[in-house]
Amino acid sequence: MRKTYVAVVLLALVAIVGDHLTSPSSGRAVSPEDFAGACAPCGAPCPSKK
Amino acid sequence: MSTATVSVPASSAAPQIDYLFLGAAVAATAILVALVLLDGQPASAALILGGFALGIAFLKAEFSYTASWRRFLTRGEAGGLIGGLIVIAICALAIVPVAALLPGFGGAIAPLGPSLVVGAFVFGIGMQLANGCGSGTLYTVGGGSGRMLITLAFFVIGSVFGSLSLPSFLALGGVDPVLASDYLGPWGGLLATLASIAAAAAVMAAVAKKCGANFMPSRSYIIGGIVIGLLCIGVFFAGGHPWSVTFGYTVWGGKIFAALGFDFSQAEFWQWPGPKRALTGSVLSDTSSLTDFGMIFGAMAAAAATKRYAATAWPPLKSLLAAAIGGLLCGWGARIGFGCNIGAFIGGVASGSLHGWIWFLAALPGCMIGIRLRPLFGMSRE
């Protein structure tokens, strides 16, 4: 199991750093709730807005 | 802790430091913190470090929502759930008034309707089969449980399926979020929230008494609950919203599926501004991913500091199958039901949002079914 963990940690770290370096710079970290019209932590709209 | 997931080998009675994994956890955290600081984002660094501390706190306190629900439903023991309410009460002291009074801050809200109820119910089933909820999966994965690696992988996959299903469930109808502070003001809302938590604790204690079971939280749950509650407040101030876990899983899954060629351009969920931005932006600009990464590495550091890391054997295949099925159900249910124990229950109730209690009540029967299914996979009902 230790070898699996070594592989998973390395793969995850490479994926995170790679994603960060290849993604557009986005400034402050946000949650979907920060966007107008969001009604849930995932950014779903309010029933009254649909 | 999710029982039987992070165990100490019988041969290692004396604490020993696993320098390889302790170093890896600290180095990985340092790299992530450095990356966000290079972008000039100290709040993001605070979220990673907050998650790191949460990982340590959860692991050291062996704080498990999944086991607490199970002990309550099978034996009437309410100490674990009441320990969880300590976390919520502490969070509410900051979240309800600050979210209502200060611009830039918001509570965890969600619409009330079939989506919330169905999602929480399915999550309850999955949580007992997976042997961990959102936070439990993070810290047991970090703690060195190979079984929970399987749960996490399928949690992520289920979460993407959930993202594709959510718009259809929302179309079934519902009402806008009901927030105590909207009706009673920030301080009245806080009082109502604390009263609801006290009432729930009283009901749980009454059930425990009737069953002849213990209802006092253990010392580790009291101390752990206080520490976790305070850390949740720190995460709230750093991120502007209550701590959430499972949206990060959805983002990871979305990015992996997209990298494999899956086209989300026709998926309604991924066209909403928040998810769309999360899919295209850096994973380190998503608040829940930041705390998730920190929590995994924090638990890894805490586990590796005391024992040889990940030294246990893989569990039986049936147990791994339960981990996979439970993970899928958790992922799907969390997306349909607007979160897990952390994002929906703790975050919702601590924000004074009615959906937190509805989520709890809907997840309970799901847990009961999940507990009944556990023996099919060689897992104890206890």
XYZ file of C-alpha atoms in Angstrom, chain B:
382
model
C -12.474 8.296 12.669
C -13.995 5.967 10.152
C -13.546 2.718 11.967
C -11.283 0.058 10.487
C -9.817 2.474 7.993
C -6.766 3.864 9.736
C -5.166 1.380 12.055
C -1.916 1.000 13.874
C 0.004 -2.208 13.189
C 0.025 -4.440 16.237
C 3.802 -4.711 16.145
C 4.424 -0.976 16.458
C 3.535 -0.158 20.031
C 6.036 2.677 20.303
C 5.452 5.783 18.193
C 7.776 6.025 15.238
C 8.162 8.763 12.696
C 7.743 7.936 9.026
C 10.048 10.573 7.625
C 9.259 9.787 3.990
C 5.558 10.577 4.253
C 5.926 13.280 6.900
C 8.382 15.027 4.607
C 6.139 14.469 1.583
C 3.118 15.950 3.361
C 5.002 19.010 4.567
C 6.761 19.514 1.223
C 3.533 19.160 -0.773
C 1.787 21.668 1.484
C 4.726 24.068 1.221
C 4.648 23.813 -2.584
C 0.926 24.595 -2.732
C 1.277 27.481 -0.282
C 4.219 28.862 -2.285
C 2.234 28.672 -5.542
C -0.709 30.662 -4.196
C 1.564 33.168 -2.455
C 3.392 33.699 -5.747
C -0.013 34.668 -7.135
C -0.394 37.128 -4.265
C -3.174 35.202 -2.547
C -2.545 35.020 1.212
C -6.180 34.031 1.833
C -5.643 30.956 -0.337
C -2.568 30.071 1.703
C -4.657 30.455 4.850
C -7.251 28.042 3.427
C -4.573 25.428 2.684
C -3.112 25.793 6.173
C -6.582 25.793 7.721
C -7.285 22.530 5.923
C -3.930 21.170 7.102
C -4.855 21.949 10.716
C -8.306 20.426 10.223
C -6.698 17.233 8.941
C -4.572 17.009 12.068
C -7.524 17.824 14.353
C -9.857 15.272 12.768
C -7.230 12.536 12.839
C -6.070 13.210 16.377
C -9.599 13.533 17.770
C -10.753 10.567 15.676
C -13.730 12.752 14.853
C -16.135 10.815 12.671
C -19.600 11.852 11.613
C -20.188 8.522 9.897
C -19.466 6.466 13.018
C -21.420 8.922 15.177
C -24.530 8.549 13.045
C -24.106 4.772 13.147
C -23.649 4.615 16.926
C -26.759 6.730 17.366
C -28.886 4.632 15.020
C -27.707 1.226 16.220
C -27.121 1.774 19.928
C -28.738 5.104 20.716
C -25.381 6.618 21.665
C -25.650 10.346 21.083
C -22.248 11.550 22.285
C -20.729 11.665 18.807
C -23.607 13.544 17.232
C -23.748 15.983 20.143
C -19.991 16.470 19.709
C -20.783 17.375 16.103
C -23.339 19.895 17.333
C -20.573 21.563 19.374
C -18.779 22.267 16.100
C -21.942 23.735 14.595
C -22.731 25.931 17.611
C -19.210 27.407 17.634
C -19.353 28.065 13.886
C -22.778 29.666 14.167
C -21.466 32.242 16.656
C -19.411 33.759 13.844
C -21.163 32.757 10.638
C -24.745 33.893 11.311
C -23.948 37.503 12.357
C -20.932 38.044 10.082
C -22.705 36.690 6.985
C -25.653 38.973 7.705
C -23.692 42.092 8.615
C -20.442 42.180 6.631
C -20.247 42.513 2.851
C -18.077 39.880 1.204
C -19.249 37.124 3.532
C -22.100 34.683 3.036
C -23.604 31.635 4.691
C -24.155 28.185 3.242
C -27.621 28.314 1.736
C -29.532 25.966 -0.545
C -33.002 25.654 -2.025
C -35.533 23.410 -0.319
C -37.047 20.719 -2.491
C -36.844 17.169 -3.828
C -33.219 17.590 -4.847
C -32.117 18.314 -1.286
C -34.114 15.446 0.211
C -33.169 12.813 -2.372
C -29.525 13.840 -2.361
C -29.194 13.737 1.434
C -30.990 10.380 1.595
C -28.687 8.807 -0.997
C -25.666 10.383 0.676
C -26.712 8.752 3.958
C -26.685 5.310 2.330
C -23.358 5.951 0.683
C -21.755 7.338 3.820
C -22.290 4.083 5.718
C -21.061 1.890 2.859
C -18.072 4.104 2.181
C -17.347 4.278 5.909
C -16.731 7.982 5.628
C -18.396 11.216 4.587
C -16.747 14.107 2.739
C -14.392 15.161 5.514
C -13.982 11.595 6.776
C -12.837 10.483 3.347
C -10.269 13.278 3.219
C -8.649 12.601 6.544
C -8.698 8.825 6.299
C -7.158 9.033 2.832
C -4.579 11.339 4.362
C -4.273 8.969 7.305
C -3.088 6.146 5.076
C -6.203 4.090 4.363
C -5.967 2.448 0.954
C -9.643 1.522 1.184
C -10.556 5.189 1.399
C -8.465 5.932 -1.691
C -11.026 3.804 -3.525
C -13.848 5.704 -1.836
C -12.330 9.039 -2.838
C -11.881 7.989 -6.463
C -15.510 6.896 -6.749
C -16.710 9.882 -4.695
C -15.165 12.094 -7.385
C -16.759 10.083 -10.210
C -20.158 10.081 -8.490
C -19.873 13.790 -7.980
C -19.497 14.368 -11.718
C -22.552 12.169 -12.387
C -24.363 14.258 -9.779
C -23.404 17.463 -11.546
C -25.060 16.122 -14.700
C -28.211 15.096 -12.788
C -28.663 18.178 -10.614
C -30.432 20.442 -13.144
C -33.088 17.753 -13.756
C -33.722 17.433 -10.038
C -33.920 21.196 -9.613
C -36.527 21.240 -12.378
C -38.794 19.173 -10.114
C -39.381 22.345 -8.115
C -38.500 23.843 -4.770
C -38.467 27.038 -2.792
C -35.732 29.568 -2.189
C -33.444 29.164 0.848
C -34.926 29.986 4.240
C -32.394 31.842 6.367
C -33.103 32.660 10.024
C -31.317 36.005 9.856
C -33.529 37.099 6.946
C -36.554 36.868 9.221
C -35.114 37.610 12.662
C -32.084 39.774 11.945
C -28.461 38.757 12.636
C -28.754 38.374 16.401
C -32.263 36.974 16.435
C -31.170 34.568 13.732
C -28.201 33.527 15.840
C -30.436 32.935 18.862
C -32.857 30.876 16.793
C -29.963 28.859 15.360
C -28.467 28.156 18.776
C -31.932 27.260 20.105
C -32.429 24.785 17.258
C -29.052 23.186 18.006
C -29.903 22.949 21.719
C -33.278 21.404 20.898
C -31.640 18.832 18.632
C -29.110 17.987 21.342
C -31.953 17.574 23.855
C -33.828 15.223 21.530
C -30.672 13.180 20.883
C -29.943 12.979 24.613
C -33.539 11.902 25.298
C -33.264 9.132 22.709
C -29.978 7.992 24.258
C -31.490 7.964 27.746
C -34.442 5.944 26.503
C -32.023 3.414 24.982
C -29.930 3.370 28.140
C -26.995 4.666 26.142
C -24.430 7.361 26.711
C -25.154 10.863 25.450
C -22.088 12.699 26.710
C -19.432 13.374 24.082
C -16.043 11.852 24.861
C -13.215 14.122 25.972
C -11.611 13.881 22.529
C -14.896 14.851 20.861
C -15.339 17.861 23.150
C -11.788 19.126 22.649
C -11.791 18.107 18.986
C -15.190 19.723 18.465
C -13.979 23.004 19.938
C -10.767 22.992 17.886
C -12.572 22.007 14.676
C -15.232 24.654 15.320
C -12.597 27.357 15.740
C -10.765 26.190 12.608
C -14.052 26.278 10.697
C -14.410 29.911 11.721
C -10.888 30.570 10.443
C -11.769 28.930 7.112
C -14.945 31.024 6.971
C -13.013 34.274 7.410
C -10.346 33.227 4.894
C -12.773 32.040 2.228
C -15.803 34.249 2.833
C -18.104 31.218 3.093
C -18.502 28.283 5.462
C -16.130 25.359 4.922
C -17.242 23.012 2.167
C -15.679 19.826 0.877
C -17.505 18.159 -1.969
C -17.556 20.905 -4.585
C -13.810 20.366 -4.766
C -14.420 16.704 -5.658
C -16.771 17.808 -8.451
C -14.147 20.175 -9.818
C -11.429 17.492 -9.728
C -13.734 15.058 -11.494
C -14.781 17.644 -14.047
C -11.183 18.452 -14.868
C -10.234 14.759 -15.152
C -13.256 13.963 -17.349
C -12.512 17.020 -19.506
C -8.874 15.947 -19.861
C -10.135 12.551 -21.030
C -12.129 14.271 -23.756
C -15.548 14.631 -22.131
C -17.387 17.675 -23.452
C -19.207 19.637 -20.756
C -20.312 22.443 -23.068
C -23.855 21.039 -23.191
C -24.039 20.231 -19.476
C -26.198 22.841 -17.750
C -24.400 22.573 -14.398
C -21.058 23.432 -15.973
C -22.529 26.508 -17.644
C -23.479 28.120 -14.335
C -20.917 30.864 -13.586
C -19.333 29.228 -10.528
C -18.765 25.725 -11.897
C -17.789 27.105 -15.317
C -15.126 29.286 -13.783
C -13.918 26.439 -11.546
C -13.579 24.083 -14.525
C -11.481 26.490 -16.565
C -9.521 28.143 -13.757
C -6.737 26.782 -11.605
C -7.757 24.162 -9.084
C -5.915 26.331 -6.573
C -8.468 29.103 -7.100
C -11.331 26.969 -5.799
C -11.812 27.459 -2.053
C -13.034 23.953 -1.287
C -10.152 22.345 -3.201
C -7.660 24.375 -1.184
C -8.958 23.145 2.174
C -9.371 19.621 0.775
C -5.720 19.433 -0.268
C -4.618 20.892 3.045
C -6.725 18.411 4.981
C -5.307 15.386 3.179
C -1.736 16.506 3.734
C -2.423 17.555 7.333
C -3.794 14.125 8.172
C -0.871 12.527 6.324
C 1.611 14.528 8.385
C -0.179 13.680 11.637
C -0.322 9.973 10.798
C 3.260 9.782 9.579
C 4.485 11.591 12.690
C 3.347 8.743 14.925
C 3.642 5.500 13.006
C 4.844 3.778 9.880
C 2.535 5.220 7.254
C 0.073 3.155 5.193
C 1.495 -0.070 6.528
C -1.763 -1.991 6.701
C -2.775 -4.599 4.158
C -5.490 -3.997 1.593
C -8.932 -4.970 2.930
C -10.999 -7.790 1.383
C -12.489 -7.264 -2.068
C -16.025 -7.030 -0.686
C -14.975 -4.139 1.499
C -13.384 -2.404 -1.486
C -16.601 -2.937 -3.434
C -18.539 -1.246 -0.626
C -16.026 1.602 -0.714
C -16.602 2.037 -4.435
C -20.406 1.858 -4.267
C -20.487 4.063 -1.184
C -18.200 6.577 -2.833
C -20.383 6.748 -5.931
C -23.530 7.252 -3.852
C -21.836 9.849 -1.660
C -20.594 11.774 -4.661
C -23.927 11.730 -6.462
C -25.901 12.444 -3.294
C -23.647 15.277 -2.200
C -24.037 17.047 -5.522
C -27.816 16.565 -5.657
C -28.222 17.401 -1.956
C -25.950 20.482 -1.930
C -23.117 19.020 0.107
C -22.104 16.549 2.778
C -22.005 16.638 6.565
C -19.668 19.624 6.312
C -21.115 21.759 3.532
C -24.803 20.985 3.990
C -25.286 19.973 7.638
C -22.620 21.925 9.527
C -22.415 24.807 7.078
C -26.166 25.001 6.589
C -27.204 24.835 10.227
C -24.337 27.112 11.314
C -25.563 29.647 8.762
C -29.095 29.514 10.168
C -30.317 27.937 6.921
C -33.261 25.567 7.186
C -31.796 23.286 4.547
C -29.155 22.072 7.039
C -31.758 20.478 9.284
C -33.753 19.097 6.356
C -30.541 17.546 5.034
C -29.930 15.941 8.439
C -33.459 14.516 8.672
C -33.307 13.167 5.111
C -29.861 11.627 5.585
C -30.945 9.727 8.742
C -33.142 7.126 6.989
C -30.481 6.802 4.298
C -27.970 5.980 7.012
C -30.326 3.358 8.434
C -30.487 1.629 5.053
C -26.738 1.928 4.610
C -26.156 0.325 8.007
C -28.446 -2.581 7.059
C -26.496 -3.076 3.833
C -23.062 -3.130 5.491
C -23.097 -6.871 6.411
C -23.547 -7.720 2.715
C -20.016 -6.420 2.256
C -18.564 -8.050 5.333
C -18.818 -4.882 7.380
C -20.156 -4.663 10.898
C -23.415 -2.829 11.594
C -21.742 -1.384 14.642
